[in-house]
Every structure is written in C-alpha cells, then in structure tokens.
Coordinates of C-alpha atoms in Angstrom, one line a residue:
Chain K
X3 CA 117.9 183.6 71.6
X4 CA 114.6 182.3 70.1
X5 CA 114.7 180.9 67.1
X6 CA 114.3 177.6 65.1
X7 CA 116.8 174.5 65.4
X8 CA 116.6 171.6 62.8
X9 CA 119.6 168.9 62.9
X10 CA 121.3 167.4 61.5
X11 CA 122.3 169.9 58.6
X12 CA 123.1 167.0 56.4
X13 CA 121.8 163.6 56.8
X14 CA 122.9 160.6 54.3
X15 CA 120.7 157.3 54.5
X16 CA 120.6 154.4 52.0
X17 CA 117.8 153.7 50.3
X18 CA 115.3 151.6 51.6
X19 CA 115.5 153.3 55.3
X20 CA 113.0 155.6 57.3
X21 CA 114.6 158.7 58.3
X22 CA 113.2 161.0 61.1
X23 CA 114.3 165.3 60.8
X24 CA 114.1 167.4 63.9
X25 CA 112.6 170.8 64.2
X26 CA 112.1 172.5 67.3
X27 CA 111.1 176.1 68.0
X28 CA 111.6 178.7 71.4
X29 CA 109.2 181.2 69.7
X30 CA 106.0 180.3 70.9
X31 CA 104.5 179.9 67.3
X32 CA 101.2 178.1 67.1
X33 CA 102.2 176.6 63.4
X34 CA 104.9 174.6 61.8
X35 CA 105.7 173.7 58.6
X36 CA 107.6 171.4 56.2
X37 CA 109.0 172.1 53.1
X38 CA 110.9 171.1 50.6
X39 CA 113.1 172.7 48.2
X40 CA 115.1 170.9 45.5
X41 CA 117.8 172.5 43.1
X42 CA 116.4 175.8 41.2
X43 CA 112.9 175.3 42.4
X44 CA 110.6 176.9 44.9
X45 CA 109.6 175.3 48.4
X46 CA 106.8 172.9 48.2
X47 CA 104.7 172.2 51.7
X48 CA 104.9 168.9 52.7
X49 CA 102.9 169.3 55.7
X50 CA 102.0 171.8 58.1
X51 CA 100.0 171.8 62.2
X52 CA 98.6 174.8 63.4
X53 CA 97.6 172.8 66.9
X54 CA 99.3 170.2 69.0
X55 CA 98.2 166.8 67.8
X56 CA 96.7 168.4 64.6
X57 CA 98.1 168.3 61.3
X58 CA 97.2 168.8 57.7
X59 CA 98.6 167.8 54.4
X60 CA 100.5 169.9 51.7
X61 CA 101.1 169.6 48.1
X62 CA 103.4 166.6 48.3
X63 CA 102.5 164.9 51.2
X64 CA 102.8 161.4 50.4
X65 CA 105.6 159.1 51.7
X66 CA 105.8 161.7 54.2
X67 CA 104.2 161.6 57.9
X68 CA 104.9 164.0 60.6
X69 CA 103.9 164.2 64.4
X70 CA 103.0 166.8 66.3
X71 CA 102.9 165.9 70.3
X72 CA 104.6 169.4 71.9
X73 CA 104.2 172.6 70.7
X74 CA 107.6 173.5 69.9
X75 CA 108.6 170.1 68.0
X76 CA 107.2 168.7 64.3
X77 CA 109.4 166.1 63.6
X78 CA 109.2 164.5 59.6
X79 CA 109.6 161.2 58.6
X80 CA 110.9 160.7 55.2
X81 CA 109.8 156.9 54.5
X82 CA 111.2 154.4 51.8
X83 CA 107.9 155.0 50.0
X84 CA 108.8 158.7 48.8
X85 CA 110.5 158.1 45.6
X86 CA 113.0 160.6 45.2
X87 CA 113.7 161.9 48.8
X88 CA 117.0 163.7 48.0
X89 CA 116.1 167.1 48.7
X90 CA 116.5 170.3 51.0
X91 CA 114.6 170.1 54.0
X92 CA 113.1 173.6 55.5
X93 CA 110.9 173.7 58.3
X94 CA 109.2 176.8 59.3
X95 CA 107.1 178.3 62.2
X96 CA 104.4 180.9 62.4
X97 CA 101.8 182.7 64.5
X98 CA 98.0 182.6 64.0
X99 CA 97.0 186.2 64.3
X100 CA 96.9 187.2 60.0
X101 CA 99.7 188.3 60.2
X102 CA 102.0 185.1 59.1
X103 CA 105.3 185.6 58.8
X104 CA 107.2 182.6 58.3
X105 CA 111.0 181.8 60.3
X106 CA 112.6 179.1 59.4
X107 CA 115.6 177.2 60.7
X108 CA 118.7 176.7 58.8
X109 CA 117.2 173.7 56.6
X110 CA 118.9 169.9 56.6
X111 CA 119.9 168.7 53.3
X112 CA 119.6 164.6 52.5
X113 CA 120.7 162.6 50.5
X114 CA 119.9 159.2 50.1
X115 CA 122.3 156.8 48.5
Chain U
X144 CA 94.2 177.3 40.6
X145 CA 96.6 180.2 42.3
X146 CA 99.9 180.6 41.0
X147 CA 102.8 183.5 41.5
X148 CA 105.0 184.0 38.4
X149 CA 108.2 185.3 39.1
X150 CA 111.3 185.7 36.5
X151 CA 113.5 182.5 36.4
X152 CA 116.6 184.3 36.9
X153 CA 118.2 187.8 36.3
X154 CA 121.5 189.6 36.0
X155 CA 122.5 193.1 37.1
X156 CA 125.8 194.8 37.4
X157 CA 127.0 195.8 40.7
X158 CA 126.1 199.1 42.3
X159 CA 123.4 199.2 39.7
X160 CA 119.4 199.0 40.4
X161 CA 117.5 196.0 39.7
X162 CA 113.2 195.5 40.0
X163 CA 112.3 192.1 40.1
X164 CA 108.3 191.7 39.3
X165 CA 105.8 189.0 40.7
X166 CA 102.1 188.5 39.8
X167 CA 99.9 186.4 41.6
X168 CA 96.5 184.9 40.9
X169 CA 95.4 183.8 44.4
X170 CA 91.9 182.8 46.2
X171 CA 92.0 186.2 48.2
X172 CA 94.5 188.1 49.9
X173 CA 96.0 188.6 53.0
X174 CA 99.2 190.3 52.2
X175 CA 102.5 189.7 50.0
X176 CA 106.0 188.8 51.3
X177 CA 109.5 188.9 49.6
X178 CA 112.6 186.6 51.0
X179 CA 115.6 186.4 50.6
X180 CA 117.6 183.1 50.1
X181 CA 121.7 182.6 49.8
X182 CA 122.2 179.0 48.3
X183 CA 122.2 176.3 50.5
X184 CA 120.5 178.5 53.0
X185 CA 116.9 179.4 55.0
X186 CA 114.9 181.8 53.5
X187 CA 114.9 185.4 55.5
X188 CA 112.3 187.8 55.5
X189 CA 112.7 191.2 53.3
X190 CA 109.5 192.8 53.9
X191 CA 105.3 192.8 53.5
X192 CA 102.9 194.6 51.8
X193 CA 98.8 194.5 52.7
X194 CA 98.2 197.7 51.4
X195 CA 98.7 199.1 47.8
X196 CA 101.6 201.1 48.2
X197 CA 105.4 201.4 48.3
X198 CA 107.7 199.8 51.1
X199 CA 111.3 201.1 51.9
X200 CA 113.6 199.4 53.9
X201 CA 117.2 200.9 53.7
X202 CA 118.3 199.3 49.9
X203 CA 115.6 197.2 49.3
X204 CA 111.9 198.3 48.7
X205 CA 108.9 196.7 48.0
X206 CA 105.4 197.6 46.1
X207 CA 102.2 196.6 45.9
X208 CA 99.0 196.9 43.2
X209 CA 96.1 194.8 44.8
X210 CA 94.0 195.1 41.7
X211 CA 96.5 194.0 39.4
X212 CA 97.8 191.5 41.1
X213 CA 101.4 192.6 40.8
X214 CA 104.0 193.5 43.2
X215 CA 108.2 194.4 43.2
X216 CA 110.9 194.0 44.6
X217 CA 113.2 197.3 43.9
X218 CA 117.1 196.8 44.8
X219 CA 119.4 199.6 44.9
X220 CA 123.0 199.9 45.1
X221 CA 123.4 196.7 44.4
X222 CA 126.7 194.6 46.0
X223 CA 127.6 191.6 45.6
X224 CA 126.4 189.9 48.7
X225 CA 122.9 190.4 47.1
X226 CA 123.5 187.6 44.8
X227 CA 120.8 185.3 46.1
X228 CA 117.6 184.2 45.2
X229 CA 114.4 186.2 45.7
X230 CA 111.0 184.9 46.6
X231 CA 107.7 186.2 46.5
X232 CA 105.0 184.3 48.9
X233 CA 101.1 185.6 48.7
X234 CA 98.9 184.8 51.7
X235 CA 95.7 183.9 50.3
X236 CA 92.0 183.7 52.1
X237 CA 92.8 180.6 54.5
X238 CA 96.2 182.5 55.6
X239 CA 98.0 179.9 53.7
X240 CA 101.1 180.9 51.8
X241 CA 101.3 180.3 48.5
X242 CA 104.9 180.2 47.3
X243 CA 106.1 181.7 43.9
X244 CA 109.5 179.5 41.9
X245 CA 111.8 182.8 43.0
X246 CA 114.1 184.4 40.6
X247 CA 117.8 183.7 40.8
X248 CA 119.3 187.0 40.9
X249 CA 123.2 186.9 39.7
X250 CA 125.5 190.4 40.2
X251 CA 128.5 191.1 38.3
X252 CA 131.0 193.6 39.5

C-alpha cells in the first residue's frame, strides 16, 4: 500500500535535547512538507523540498532544520533553540504537476518535558 | 498578505444540514481544497474546486465563486462521525497552499 509513515506517534524528550522525526513516503511524490499544528489552530509550514537536496523555509522555520538526501525521506529536527516545541507534527507529500493535493501520514505528537 | 477566514467553530444537530463558508484573499489561484480532520488525527482530503461551480461527492459537497473569493462546504445528513474539524486550503500562484484556522464542527444527536 502506498502511503506515508512518520514514527514514532508520540515522542517525549526533556528539554534541552535535539529530537529527529521520521517521514518517509512509497508514493513517488516530488514534495514534502512539515507542519505543525497545535491545539485549536491550523497547520503552520515549517518547511517544505520539492527536490532531493533542496529545501525551502516556511512560516516558522526557525529552530527547525530538515534534510532531504532520498526522495522518499524528509526527516525534521526539532532543536533546543525552538522555544515551545510541544506540538503536533504532520508531514505531508505532493506531486508537482498543479494539481497538489496534499497526503499526509498519521502525524507524531511531542512533548517536551 | 493572503489569508482564508473560516468560522471558529459550529454546532448542528444530527441528521440536519450544515454549510460551512471560507473566503480567501490569495496571490492568485490554483484551486481550493476542503479536509477533513478527527482530533488527534491527519488531515484527509474531501474534495477540490478550480472551476466556479458546485461539487457533489455522496454527503458532502463543495462550491466555488472565483470572483468572490468564497467557497462552501455543504454537509448533509449529518451523523455523528462528522464531528471533526474542517479545513479549507487555497493554492495560490506559486502552487503553494495556503492553509485557513478550520472550523471545529460539533454534532449533537
């Protein structure tokens, strides 16, 4: 089945600590995103690649940094410089071709203590 | 600046209709999307509108006005498993996707 993974689905880390998310996609999408999403409020980009070792900031990119080496993987870093990094993670994947629909995988909540 | 406004949260009874309205001021415009999100959970894709025009898809139906910058999200037959949160995403010039707040949809039986 294609689809997007991202794991763990909850992630605790004291504060202080550089935490890395997985995503990984099997649907040949060209761009990935990362968003994030906290209680009652929208998703914000954090960053987003539409080409292997290419990537552009979002909205809230700082204290964030991302990688993108394969095609099918944009791992995030959450370092101790964001502020408040207690959040719902989403990460997203998308063709090129106008036509953007965005799938994401199931999202990985964390919380740092 | 672009911006989507959608309602912050609404309430309908079950088995009832429900329209939930979203306008957007974007830098051009590539087409409108509506998801759908349980708490805790991914967004899932409802439908898309490019052209000016209504949308149906079983329940759910979706409509478009380009030149007024408006669109809707029509819900029918309401059940309770629709109790989620609705969001309205606007692809602008660059094919980016500008994402509105979402409205917080609550059904009562």
């Amino acid at each position: 089945d294609g689809g997007i993974t991202q794991s763990p689905k909850y992630l605790f880390r004291k504060e202080g600590q550089n935490v890395t998310l997985s995503c990984e996609q099997n649907l040949n999408h060209d761009a990935m995103y990362w968003y994030r999403q906290d209680p009652g409020q929208g998703l914000r980009l954090i960053y987003y690649s539409q080409i292997v070792n290419d990537f552009q900031k979002g909205d809230i990119a700082e204290g964030y940094s991302v990688s993108r080496e394969k095609k099918e993987s944009f791992p995030l870093t959450v370092t101790s410089a964001q502020k408040n990094p207690t959040a719902f993670y989403l990460c997203a994947s998308s063709g090129l071709d106008g036509y953007n629909e965005q799938f994401f995988g199931p999202g990985t909540r964390l919380t740092v203590l | 600046g672009q911006n989507i406004d959608q309602p912050t949260e609404m309430t309908a009874t079950e088995g009832a209709i429900v329209q939930i309205n979203c306008t957007y001021q974007t830098s051009g415009f590539n087409g409108l999307f509506w998801y759908q999100q349980h708490a805790g959970e991914a967004p899932t894709f409802l439908s898309y509108n490019v052209l000016d025009g209504l949308e149906e898809k079983g329940r759910f139906s979706s409509f478009l006005s380009r030149s007024k910058g408006y669109s809707y999200l029509l819900l029918k037959e309401l059940q309770m498993k629709d109790s989620a949160s609705y969001l309205c995403a606007v692809t602008d010039s660059n094919y980016q996707l500008i994402w509105g707040a979402g409205t917080k949809l609550i059904i009562k039986p």
